[in-house]
Coordinates of C-alpha atoms and ligand atoms in Angstrom, one line a residue:
M1 CA 13.0 102.5 149.5
T2 CA 14.9 105.7 148.7
S3 CA 13.3 107.8 146.1
I4 CA 15.4 110.8 144.8
T5 CA 13.4 113.7 143.3
P6 CA 14.9 117.0 142.2
T7 CA 14.5 118.6 145.6
S8 CA 14.4 115.7 148.0
Q9 CA 16.7 115.5 151.0
S10 CA 17.6 112.0 152.3
H11 CA 19.1 111.2 155.7
F12 CA 20.7 107.8 155.7
S13 CA 21.5 106.3 159.1
S14 CA 22.5 102.8 158.5
H15 CA 25.2 100.7 156.8
Y16 CA 24.4 97.4 154.9
I17 CA 26.1 94.6 156.9
N18 CA 25.3 90.9 156.6
G19 CA 22.2 91.2 154.6
Q20 CA 20.6 93.9 156.8
W21 CA 20.5 97.7 157.3
V22 CA 22.4 98.2 160.5
P23 CA 21.9 101.5 162.4
A24 CA 25.2 103.5 162.6
T25 CA 26.7 103.6 166.0
S26 CA 28.3 107.0 166.0
G27 CA 26.0 110.1 165.5
E28 CA 28.4 111.6 163.2
T29 CA 27.2 112.2 159.7
L30 CA 28.7 113.4 156.4
P31 CA 26.9 116.0 154.2
V32 CA 26.2 115.4 150.5
Y33 CA 25.6 118.5 148.3
D34 CA 23.7 119.0 145.1
S35 CA 26.6 120.3 143.0
S36 CA 24.2 122.6 140.9
T37 CA 22.5 124.3 143.8
E38 CA 24.9 123.9 146.7
Q39 CA 21.8 122.6 148.8
L40 CA 22.3 119.8 151.2
M41 CA 20.7 116.8 149.4
A42 CA 21.6 114.0 151.8
T43 CA 23.6 112.9 154.8
V44 CA 25.3 109.5 155.3
P45 CA 26.8 108.1 158.5
A46 CA 30.5 108.4 159.2
G47 CA 31.3 104.8 159.6
T48 CA 33.7 103.7 162.3
A49 CA 36.6 101.3 162.4
D50 CA 34.4 98.8 164.4
E51 CA 31.7 98.9 161.8
A52 CA 34.1 98.3 159.0
G53 CA 35.4 95.4 161.1
E54 CA 31.9 93.9 161.5
A55 CA 31.4 94.2 157.7
V56 CA 34.7 92.3 157.0
A57 CA 33.7 89.5 159.5
A58 CA 30.3 89.1 157.7
A59 CA 32.1 89.0 154.3
Q60 CA 34.5 86.4 155.7
A61 CA 31.7 84.2 157.2
A62 CA 29.8 84.3 153.9
F63 CA 32.8 83.3 151.7
D64 CA 32.8 79.5 152.0
S65 CA 29.1 79.0 151.0
W66 CA 29.1 81.8 148.4
S67 CA 32.2 80.5 146.7
S68 CA 30.8 76.9 146.6
L69 CA 27.7 77.8 144.6
T70 CA 27.9 77.2 141.0
V71 CA 28.9 80.0 138.6
E72 CA 25.4 79.7 137.1
T73 CA 23.7 80.5 140.4
R74 CA 26.0 83.4 141.0
A75 CA 25.5 84.6 137.4
S76 CA 21.7 84.5 137.9
Y77 CA 22.0 86.7 141.0
L78 CA 23.9 89.3 138.8
E79 CA 21.2 89.3 136.2
K80 CA 18.6 90.0 139.0
I81 CA 20.7 93.0 140.0
A82 CA 20.9 94.1 136.4
A83 CA 17.2 94.2 136.1
G84 CA 16.9 96.0 139.5
V85 CA 19.4 98.7 138.2
K86 CA 17.3 99.1 135.0
A87 CA 14.1 99.4 137.2
R88 CA 15.7 102.1 139.3
M89 CA 17.3 104.0 136.5
D90 CA 15.4 107.2 137.3
D91 CA 16.4 107.4 140.9
L92 CA 20.0 106.4 140.1
A93 CA 20.3 109.0 137.4
M94 CA 18.7 111.7 139.6
A95 CA 21.0 110.9 142.5
I96 CA 24.2 111.1 140.2
A97 CA 23.0 114.2 138.3
R98 CA 22.6 115.9 141.8
E99 CA 25.6 114.6 143.7
V100 CA 28.2 114.5 140.8
G101 CA 26.7 117.3 138.5
M102 CA 26.5 115.5 135.2
P103 CA 23.5 116.6 133.0
L104 CA 20.6 114.2 133.8
K105 CA 20.1 112.8 130.4
M106 CA 23.8 112.0 130.0
A107 CA 24.0 110.6 133.6
R108 CA 21.1 108.3 132.7
A109 CA 22.8 107.0 129.6
I110 CA 26.5 106.8 130.7
Q111 CA 26.4 106.7 134.4
V112 CA 23.6 104.2 134.8
G113 CA 23.1 102.7 131.4
G114 CA 26.8 101.6 131.5
P115 CA 26.6 99.8 134.9
A116 CA 23.2 98.1 133.9
W117 CA 25.0 96.6 130.9
H118 CA 28.0 95.6 133.0
W119 CA 26.0 93.7 135.5
G120 CA 24.4 91.5 132.8
N121 CA 27.7 91.3 130.9
F122 CA 29.7 89.9 133.9
A123 CA 27.0 87.2 134.2
K124 CA 27.7 86.3 130.6
V125 CA 31.5 86.6 130.9
A126 CA 31.4 84.2 133.9
R127 CA 29.3 81.6 132.2
E128 CA 31.7 81.6 129.2
F129 CA 34.9 81.7 131.1
E130 CA 37.4 78.7 131.1
W131 CA 37.4 78.0 134.9
E132 CA 39.8 75.1 134.6
K133 CA 42.1 73.5 132.1
T134 CA 44.8 70.7 131.9
V135 CA 48.3 71.8 131.4
A136 CA 51.0 69.3 130.5
G137 CA 54.7 70.0 131.4
P138 CA 57.9 68.1 130.9
M139 CA 57.3 65.9 134.0
G140 CA 53.8 66.0 134.9
R141 CA 50.2 67.1 134.2
S142 CA 48.1 69.6 136.2
L143 CA 44.5 70.6 136.4
V144 CA 44.8 74.3 136.7
V145 CA 41.7 75.8 138.4
R146 CA 40.7 79.4 138.8
E147 CA 39.3 80.3 142.3
P148 CA 38.1 83.4 143.9
I149 CA 40.7 85.3 145.8
G150 CA 38.6 85.7 148.9
V151 CA 37.2 88.7 150.8
V152 CA 37.6 91.8 148.7
G153 CA 37.6 95.5 150.0
C154 CA 36.4 97.9 147.4
I155 CA 37.1 101.7 147.7
T156 CA 35.6 103.9 144.9
P157 CA 35.6 107.6 144.0
W158 CA 32.8 110.1 143.0
N159 CA 33.3 110.8 139.4
F160 CA 31.5 107.8 137.7
P161 CA 30.5 106.3 141.1
L162 CA 28.1 103.6 140.1
S163 CA 30.3 102.4 137.2
Q164 CA 33.4 102.3 139.5
I165 CA 31.5 100.3 142.1
T166 CA 30.0 97.9 139.5
L167 CA 33.3 97.2 137.8
K168 CA 34.6 95.9 141.2
I169 CA 31.7 94.2 142.9
A170 CA 30.0 92.6 139.9
P171 CA 33.1 90.7 138.7
A172 CA 34.2 89.9 142.3
M173 CA 30.9 88.6 143.4
V174 CA 30.4 86.5 140.3
A175 CA 34.0 85.1 140.7
G176 CA 32.8 83.8 144.2
C177 CA 34.4 86.6 146.3
T178 CA 32.5 88.5 148.9
V179 CA 32.9 92.2 149.2
V180 CA 33.0 95.1 151.6
L181 CA 32.4 98.5 149.7
K182 CA 33.3 101.9 150.9
P183 CA 31.9 104.3 148.3
S184 CA 33.1 107.8 148.0
E185 CA 31.7 110.1 150.8
I186 CA 31.1 112.9 148.2
A187 CA 28.7 110.9 146.0
P188 CA 27.4 108.0 148.1
V189 CA 23.6 108.2 147.4
N190 CA 23.7 106.0 144.2
A191 CA 25.6 103.3 146.2
L192 CA 22.9 103.3 148.8
I193 CA 20.3 102.8 146.0
L194 CA 22.4 100.0 144.6
A195 CA 22.5 98.3 148.1
E196 CA 18.7 98.4 148.1
I197 CA 18.7 96.7 144.8
I198 CA 21.1 94.1 145.9
H199 CA 19.0 93.5 149.0
E200 CA 15.9 93.0 146.8
A201 CA 17.7 90.5 144.6
G202 CA 18.0 88.3 147.8
L203 CA 21.8 87.7 147.9
P204 CA 22.9 85.6 150.8
P205 CA 23.7 87.6 153.9
G206 CA 27.4 88.8 154.0
V207 CA 28.2 88.5 150.3
F208 CA 27.9 92.3 149.8
N209 CA 28.3 94.8 152.6
L210 CA 28.5 98.5 152.4
V211 CA 30.0 100.8 155.1
N212 CA 29.9 104.6 154.5
G213 CA 32.6 106.8 155.7
L214 CA 35.9 108.5 155.2
G215 CA 39.0 107.1 153.5
P216 CA 41.4 107.5 156.4
V217 CA 38.9 105.8 158.7
V218 CA 36.9 103.1 156.9
G219 CA 39.1 102.9 153.8
E220 CA 42.3 102.3 155.9
V221 CA 40.6 99.6 158.0
L222 CA 39.9 97.7 154.7
A223 CA 43.4 98.3 153.6
T224 CA 45.1 97.0 156.7
H225 CA 42.6 94.2 157.7
P226 CA 44.2 90.8 157.9
D227 CA 41.0 89.1 156.8
I228 CA 40.8 91.0 153.5
D229 CA 42.6 89.3 150.7
M230 CA 42.4 91.8 148.1
I231 CA 41.9 95.6 147.8
S232 CA 40.5 97.1 144.6
F233 CA 40.9 100.8 144.7
T234 CA 40.0 103.6 142.3
G235 CA 40.8 107.2 143.1
S236 CA 43.7 109.6 143.3
T237 CA 47.4 108.5 143.0
R238 CA 47.9 110.0 146.3
A239 CA 45.3 107.9 148.1
G240 CA 46.3 104.8 146.0
K241 CA 49.9 105.0 147.1
R242 CA 48.7 105.0 150.9
V243 CA 46.4 102.1 150.3
G244 CA 49.1 100.2 148.6
E245 CA 51.6 100.9 151.5
L246 CA 49.1 99.7 154.1
A247 CA 48.1 96.6 152.1
S248 CA 51.6 95.5 151.7
Q249 CA 51.7 94.6 155.5
S250 CA 49.4 91.8 155.0
V251 CA 50.5 91.0 151.4
K252 CA 47.2 91.6 149.9
R253 CA 46.7 91.7 146.2
V254 CA 46.1 95.4 145.3
A255 CA 44.5 96.6 142.1
L256 CA 44.8 100.4 141.6
E257 CA 43.0 102.6 139.1
L258 CA 44.4 106.0 139.6
G259 CA 44.9 109.4 137.9
G260 CA 45.9 110.4 134.4
K261 CA 47.0 113.2 132.2
S262 CA 46.3 111.7 128.9
A263 CA 47.5 113.1 125.5
S264 CA 45.6 113.4 122.3
V265 CA 48.4 113.5 119.7
I266 CA 47.2 115.2 116.4
L267 CA 49.7 114.3 113.7
E268 CA 50.4 116.6 110.6
S269 CA 48.4 114.3 108.4
A270 CA 45.2 114.3 110.5
N271 CA 41.8 115.8 109.7
L272 CA 42.3 118.7 112.0
E273 CA 38.8 119.7 112.4
A274 CA 37.6 116.2 113.5
A275 CA 40.7 115.7 115.7
V276 CA 40.2 119.0 117.5
K277 CA 36.5 118.5 117.9
G278 CA 37.0 114.9 119.2
T279 CA 39.7 116.0 121.6
V280 CA 37.7 118.9 123.1
A281 CA 34.8 116.5 123.7
A282 CA 37.0 113.8 125.2
C283 CA 38.4 116.4 127.5
M284 CA 35.2 118.0 128.6
L285 CA 33.0 114.9 129.3
N286 CA 31.7 115.1 133.0
S287 CA 33.2 118.6 133.3
G288 CA 36.7 117.1 132.8
Q289 CA 36.2 114.9 135.9
T290 CA 37.2 111.7 134.0
C291 CA 40.3 109.9 134.9
S292 CA 41.0 109.1 131.2
A293 CA 40.0 112.5 129.9
H294 CA 42.2 113.7 127.1
T295 CA 43.5 116.8 128.8
R296 CA 46.6 117.5 126.8
M297 CA 46.2 118.2 123.0
L298 CA 49.5 117.9 121.2
V299 CA 49.5 119.7 117.8
P300 CA 52.0 120.3 115.1
A301 CA 53.5 123.8 115.9
S302 CA 52.8 124.8 112.1
R303 CA 49.0 124.3 112.8
Y304 CA 48.8 126.0 116.1
Q305 CA 46.9 129.1 114.9
E306 CA 44.3 127.0 113.1
V307 CA 43.9 124.7 116.1
K308 CA 43.1 127.7 118.3
T309 CA 40.2 128.7 116.0
L310 CA 38.8 125.2 115.8
A311 CA 39.2 124.7 119.6
R312 CA 37.3 127.8 120.3
A313 CA 34.5 126.8 118.0
A314 CA 34.4 123.3 119.4
V315 CA 34.2 124.5 123.1
E316 CA 31.3 126.9 122.4
R317 CA 29.0 123.9 121.9
F318 CA 29.4 122.9 125.6
I319 CA 26.7 125.0 127.2
V320 CA 27.2 125.1 130.9
G321 CA 24.4 124.8 133.3
P322 CA 22.7 123.0 136.2
S323 CA 22.5 119.3 135.8
L324 CA 18.7 119.2 135.8
A325 CA 18.3 121.9 132.9
D326 CA 17.6 120.3 129.6
T327 CA 19.9 122.7 127.8
S328 CA 22.9 121.9 129.8
K329 CA 25.8 120.0 128.1
L330 CA 28.2 120.6 130.9
G331 CA 27.3 120.6 134.5
P332 CA 29.1 122.0 137.6
L333 CA 32.2 120.4 139.3
V334 CA 31.5 118.0 142.2
S335 CA 32.3 120.3 145.1
A336 CA 33.5 123.7 146.2
N337 CA 36.8 122.1 146.9
Q338 CA 37.1 120.7 143.4
R339 CA 36.0 124.0 141.9
D340 CA 38.6 126.1 143.9
R341 CA 41.3 123.5 143.1
V342 CA 40.7 123.8 139.4
L343 CA 40.4 127.7 139.4
G344 CA 43.7 127.5 141.2
F345 CA 45.3 125.4 138.5
I346 CA 44.0 127.7 135.8
A347 CA 45.5 130.8 137.7
T348 CA 48.8 129.0 138.1
G349 CA 49.0 128.1 134.3
I350 CA 48.2 131.7 133.3
Q351 CA 50.9 133.1 135.8
E352 CA 53.3 130.8 134.2
G353 CA 52.6 132.3 130.8
A354 CA 49.7 130.2 129.4
E355 CA 47.7 131.8 126.5
V356 CA 44.0 131.8 127.2
I357 CA 42.3 130.4 124.2
A358 CA 38.9 130.0 125.8
G359 CA 37.4 130.4 129.3
G360 CA 39.7 131.3 132.2
T361 CA 39.0 132.2 135.8
E362 CA 37.2 135.5 135.2
S363 CA 33.5 134.9 134.3
L364 CA 31.7 132.2 136.2
P365 CA 28.3 131.9 134.7
H366 CA 26.2 131.1 137.7
D367 CA 25.9 132.4 141.3
K368 CA 25.1 129.1 142.8
G369 CA 26.7 125.7 141.9
Y370 CA 30.3 124.8 141.6
F371 CA 30.7 125.9 138.0
V372 CA 33.9 126.4 136.1
E373 CA 33.9 127.8 132.4
P374 CA 35.5 125.3 130.0
T375 CA 38.9 126.5 129.4
I376 CA 41.6 125.9 126.9
L377 CA 45.1 127.2 127.4
G378 CA 48.0 127.2 125.1
I379 CA 51.2 126.2 127.0
T380 CA 54.8 124.8 126.7
S381 CA 56.0 121.7 128.2
S382 CA 57.5 123.6 131.1
N383 CA 54.2 124.8 132.5
T384 CA 52.9 123.2 135.6
L385 CA 49.7 122.3 133.7
A386 CA 51.6 120.1 131.4
Q387 CA 52.2 117.6 134.2
E388 CA 49.3 118.0 136.9
E389 CA 46.1 116.2 136.7
I390 CA 43.5 119.1 137.1
F391 CA 40.3 117.0 137.0
G392 CA 38.2 119.9 135.6
P393 CA 37.1 121.3 132.2
V394 CA 40.7 122.4 131.3
L395 CA 42.4 121.4 128.1
V396 CA 46.0 122.4 127.5
V397 CA 47.4 122.8 123.9
I398 CA 51.0 122.0 123.5
P399 CA 52.8 122.4 120.2
F400 CA 55.4 120.0 118.9
A401 CA 58.0 120.2 116.1
D402 CA 57.9 116.6 114.8
E403 CA 56.5 113.2 115.5
E404 CA 59.4 112.1 117.7
E405 CA 58.9 115.2 120.0
A406 CA 55.1 114.5 120.1
I407 CA 55.8 110.9 121.4
A408 CA 58.3 112.2 123.9
I409 CA 55.8 114.8 125.2
A410 CA 53.0 112.2 125.3
N411 CA 55.2 110.0 127.4
S412 CA 56.6 112.8 129.7
T413 CA 54.2 112.5 132.8
I414 CA 54.1 110.1 135.7
Y415 CA 50.8 108.9 134.3
G416 CA 49.9 106.4 131.6
L417 CA 46.1 105.8 131.4
G418 CA 44.6 106.9 128.2
G419 CA 45.2 109.0 125.0
A420 CA 44.4 109.3 121.4
V421 CA 46.4 109.5 118.1
W422 CA 44.8 111.1 115.0
A423 CA 46.4 110.6 111.4
D424 CA 45.3 110.2 107.9
T425 CA 45.3 106.4 108.3
D426 CA 44.7 104.0 111.1
E427 CA 48.0 102.3 110.4
A428 CA 49.9 105.7 110.8
A429 CA 48.1 106.3 114.1
I430 CA 48.6 102.8 115.4
K431 CA 52.4 103.0 114.7
V432 CA 52.6 106.1 117.0
A433 CA 50.2 104.6 119.5
R434 CA 52.4 101.6 120.1
R435 CA 55.1 103.9 121.4
I436 CA 53.0 105.7 123.9
R437 CA 53.0 104.0 127.3
T438 CA 49.4 104.1 128.4
G439 CA 46.6 101.4 128.9
Q440 CA 44.3 102.5 126.1
I441 CA 44.5 104.8 123.1
D442 CA 41.7 105.9 120.7
I443 CA 42.7 105.6 117.1
N444 CA 41.2 108.4 114.9
G445 CA 38.3 108.8 117.3
G446 CA 37.6 105.1 118.0
P447 CA 34.9 104.9 120.7
F448 CA 35.3 103.4 124.2
N449 CA 35.0 99.7 124.3
A450 CA 33.5 98.5 127.5
S451 CA 34.7 94.9 127.0
A452 CA 38.4 95.9 126.4
P453 CA 40.8 96.1 129.3
F454 CA 40.8 99.5 131.1
G455 CA 43.6 100.5 133.4
G456 CA 46.9 102.3 133.6
Y457 CA 50.7 102.1 132.9
K458 CA 53.2 103.9 135.3
Q459 CA 51.5 105.8 138.2
S460 CA 48.0 105.4 136.7
G461 CA 47.7 102.1 138.4
N462 CA 48.3 98.4 138.1
G463 CA 45.1 96.5 137.3
R464 CA 42.6 96.2 134.5
E465 CA 38.8 96.4 134.6
N466 CA 36.1 95.5 132.3
G467 CA 34.7 92.1 130.9
V468 CA 36.9 89.1 131.1
Y469 CA 40.0 91.1 132.1
G470 CA 38.1 92.6 135.1
L471 CA 36.9 89.1 136.1
E472 CA 40.5 87.7 136.2
E473 CA 41.6 90.3 138.6
F474 CA 39.6 88.5 141.3
L475 CA 40.8 85.0 140.7
E476 CA 43.7 82.9 142.0
F477 CA 45.3 80.1 140.1
K478 CA 45.6 76.7 141.8
S479 CA 47.5 73.8 140.2
L480 CA 46.4 70.3 141.1
Q481 CA 49.3 68.2 140.3
L482 CA 48.0 64.9 138.9
K483 CA 49.4 61.4 138.7
T484 CA 47.0 60.4 136.1
A485 CA 44.9 62.3 133.5
P486 CA 42.2 64.4 135.1
V487 CA 38.7 63.0 135.1
Ligands
NAD501 P1 40.4 110.1 146.3 O1 41.6 109.4 146.2 O2 40.2 111.4 147.1 O3 39.2 109.2 146.9 C1 38.8 107.9 146.3 C2 38.3 107.0 147.5 O4 39.4 106.7 148.2 C3 37.2 107.6 148.3 O5 36.3 106.6 148.5 C4 38.0 108.1 149.5 O6 37.2 108.1 150.7 C5 39.1 107.0 149.6 N1 40.3 107.4 150.4 C6 40.9 108.6 150.5 N2 42.0 108.6 151.3 C7 42.0 107.2 151.7 C8 43.0 106.6 152.4 N3 43.9 107.2 153.1 N4 42.8 105.2 152.7 C9 41.8 104.5 152.0 N5 40.9 105.1 151.2 C10 41.0 106.5 151.0 O7 39.9 110.4 144.8 P2 38.6 111.2 144.3 O8 38.7 112.6 144.5 O9 37.4 110.5 145.0 O10 38.5 110.7 142.8 C11 39.3 111.5 141.8 C12 40.6 110.8 141.5 O11 40.3 109.4 141.1 C13 41.3 111.3 140.4 O12 42.7 111.4 140.6 C14 40.9 110.5 139.2 O13 41.9 110.4 138.1 C15 40.9 109.1 139.9 N6 40.1 108.1 139.1 C16 40.7 107.2 138.4 C17 40.0 106.3 137.6 C18 40.7 105.1 136.9 O14 40.0 104.1 136.6 N7 42.0 105.2 136.7 C19 38.7 106.4 137.5 C20 38.1 107.5 138.2 C21 38.9 108.3 139.0

C-alpha cells in the first residue's frame, strides 16, 4: 500500500489491469515533481499502446456481467469506495498537495472531501434514478429503458485530479459501464492510491482499469480503439479537439470538459466590495488553475479606480507559500512549464499595455517551487489576455460603458464555461446571466453546487458532469416497442 509523506518518493512500476497490478513492459518512466520543492516525488511507467489495448480487452470482457448486476449491487460497491477514499484521506491529500501544489488543508477539504462525497452521492443518485418508463405515442406504446453505453475511456487532467477522475468513473461504473482510465501524467499519484482503494473494495476484475502514460500514446489508443464506446475527456481545448477527431472515426460518444475564460460581471448596482473580493477569490483558487476560474472581472468604467484599490486589498490576503506550510493560502503552479507559460502571458499582457494593479513578473517570492505572484492587470478588450486561457493566478480587469457592452464582452471569447453576475438584486443579476452563453453562472456569490450540471457551451466542451446529469452521460436509450401494455 502506498503511503505518501511530506518527503517520500514512490516508484510505481505497474498498471492496474483486469483486477491486478500488472508490471509495465517498457522500462520507460515519467517523473512526478513536488511542485513546492521541485524534488522528484514519484515515477510512473510510461504505458504502451499494447498495455492500453490489454486494458480495453479486460474492460470489454467484464462488461456483460457487470452491466447485468443490479443497480443496488453496483451502488454498494461505490459506497465501499467512498469509505475507502475517506479512510485514505491523509494520503490522498498529501499526494495532491505535493503533485498539484494546493495547500494541504484546502486540498483535503476540496480535492479529497469533494470526491468522497461524490462516490456516495452517485450511489444514491443511481438508486433513485428512473431506469425505465412507458411512453405512449399516436400508434404504439414503448418501454423506454436506460442502459450503460459500454466500455468508457476516461482521460483526465492534473488540476483537480481526483475530482475529475471520480466525476467520470463513479457514474460510469454505477451505470453499468466498465472503464479504462488514463490519468494525467503530471499528477498521477492520487489516481494510483484510488486504484488501491478500488482493489480493496473487491470490484470484479476488468470493471476498472488504469494505464499510466502520455496523452499522444495511451490517450490516443483509447480515443481510436474500436472496442471503446465512449470517451470522457477533461483537459485543454487543444487536446479535446484531437480526441474528438480521432473518436469520430469509430462514431464514439465523446464528452468534453475543456478550457474557460469566465467573466465576473459586476453591474453598477452591485456591492462593489463583496463583488471584487468574491471575484478575486474565484480567480485565485488553486493558483488560478481551475477551468471555471473567474479570470476576467468586468467593471463599470466609472468605478475602475475604486475597483483597483479593492482588488489590491483582496489579493493581499492570498499568502503565497509551499503547499505543506500552514500559512499558505496559495501554492505554487503545478510545473515549471506551467509557471513559464503563465509568466510569458503576464509579460505579453504588459507589453500590450496592461496596467499592473498587483503582482507582475518581477518578484518571485521563493527560490524553489513553481511560484507565481498573484497578479491583477487592467486591460482593454484588444489585449491578448482578454481572450487566452492563462491557467494561473492572473485576473484581468476590463472596464465597460454599460450593461449591453458588459454582456457583449462576457460573450466575446471562444469559451463558455462559467462566470458570475453581481447586482443589487438576484433578479437583476439573473436577467443578465440569462444572456451570457456559459454552462454555469454564480449569482451574487452563490456557491458551487455539486449536484447541479457542470460543463461548457461553445469551445468549453459538450457534456455535463455532477449528480444525475453526470450519470445520464453514460447511458443509452433503448425503446422496446410493445404490442401490449408492459408488465
Ligand atoms: P491537457 O489537455 O494537456 O491534458 C489532459 C489530459 O489529456 C492528460 O491526461 C493528457 O495526457 C491527455 N492528452 C494530452 N494530449 C492528448 C492526446 N493527443 N490524445 C489523448 N489524450 C491527450 O490538459 P491539462 O494541462 O492536463 O489540464 C489543463 C486544461 O484542462 C485547461 O485547459 C483546463 O481549462 C482544462 N480543464 C477543464 C475542466 C472542465 O471541466 N471544463 C476541468 C479541469 C481542467
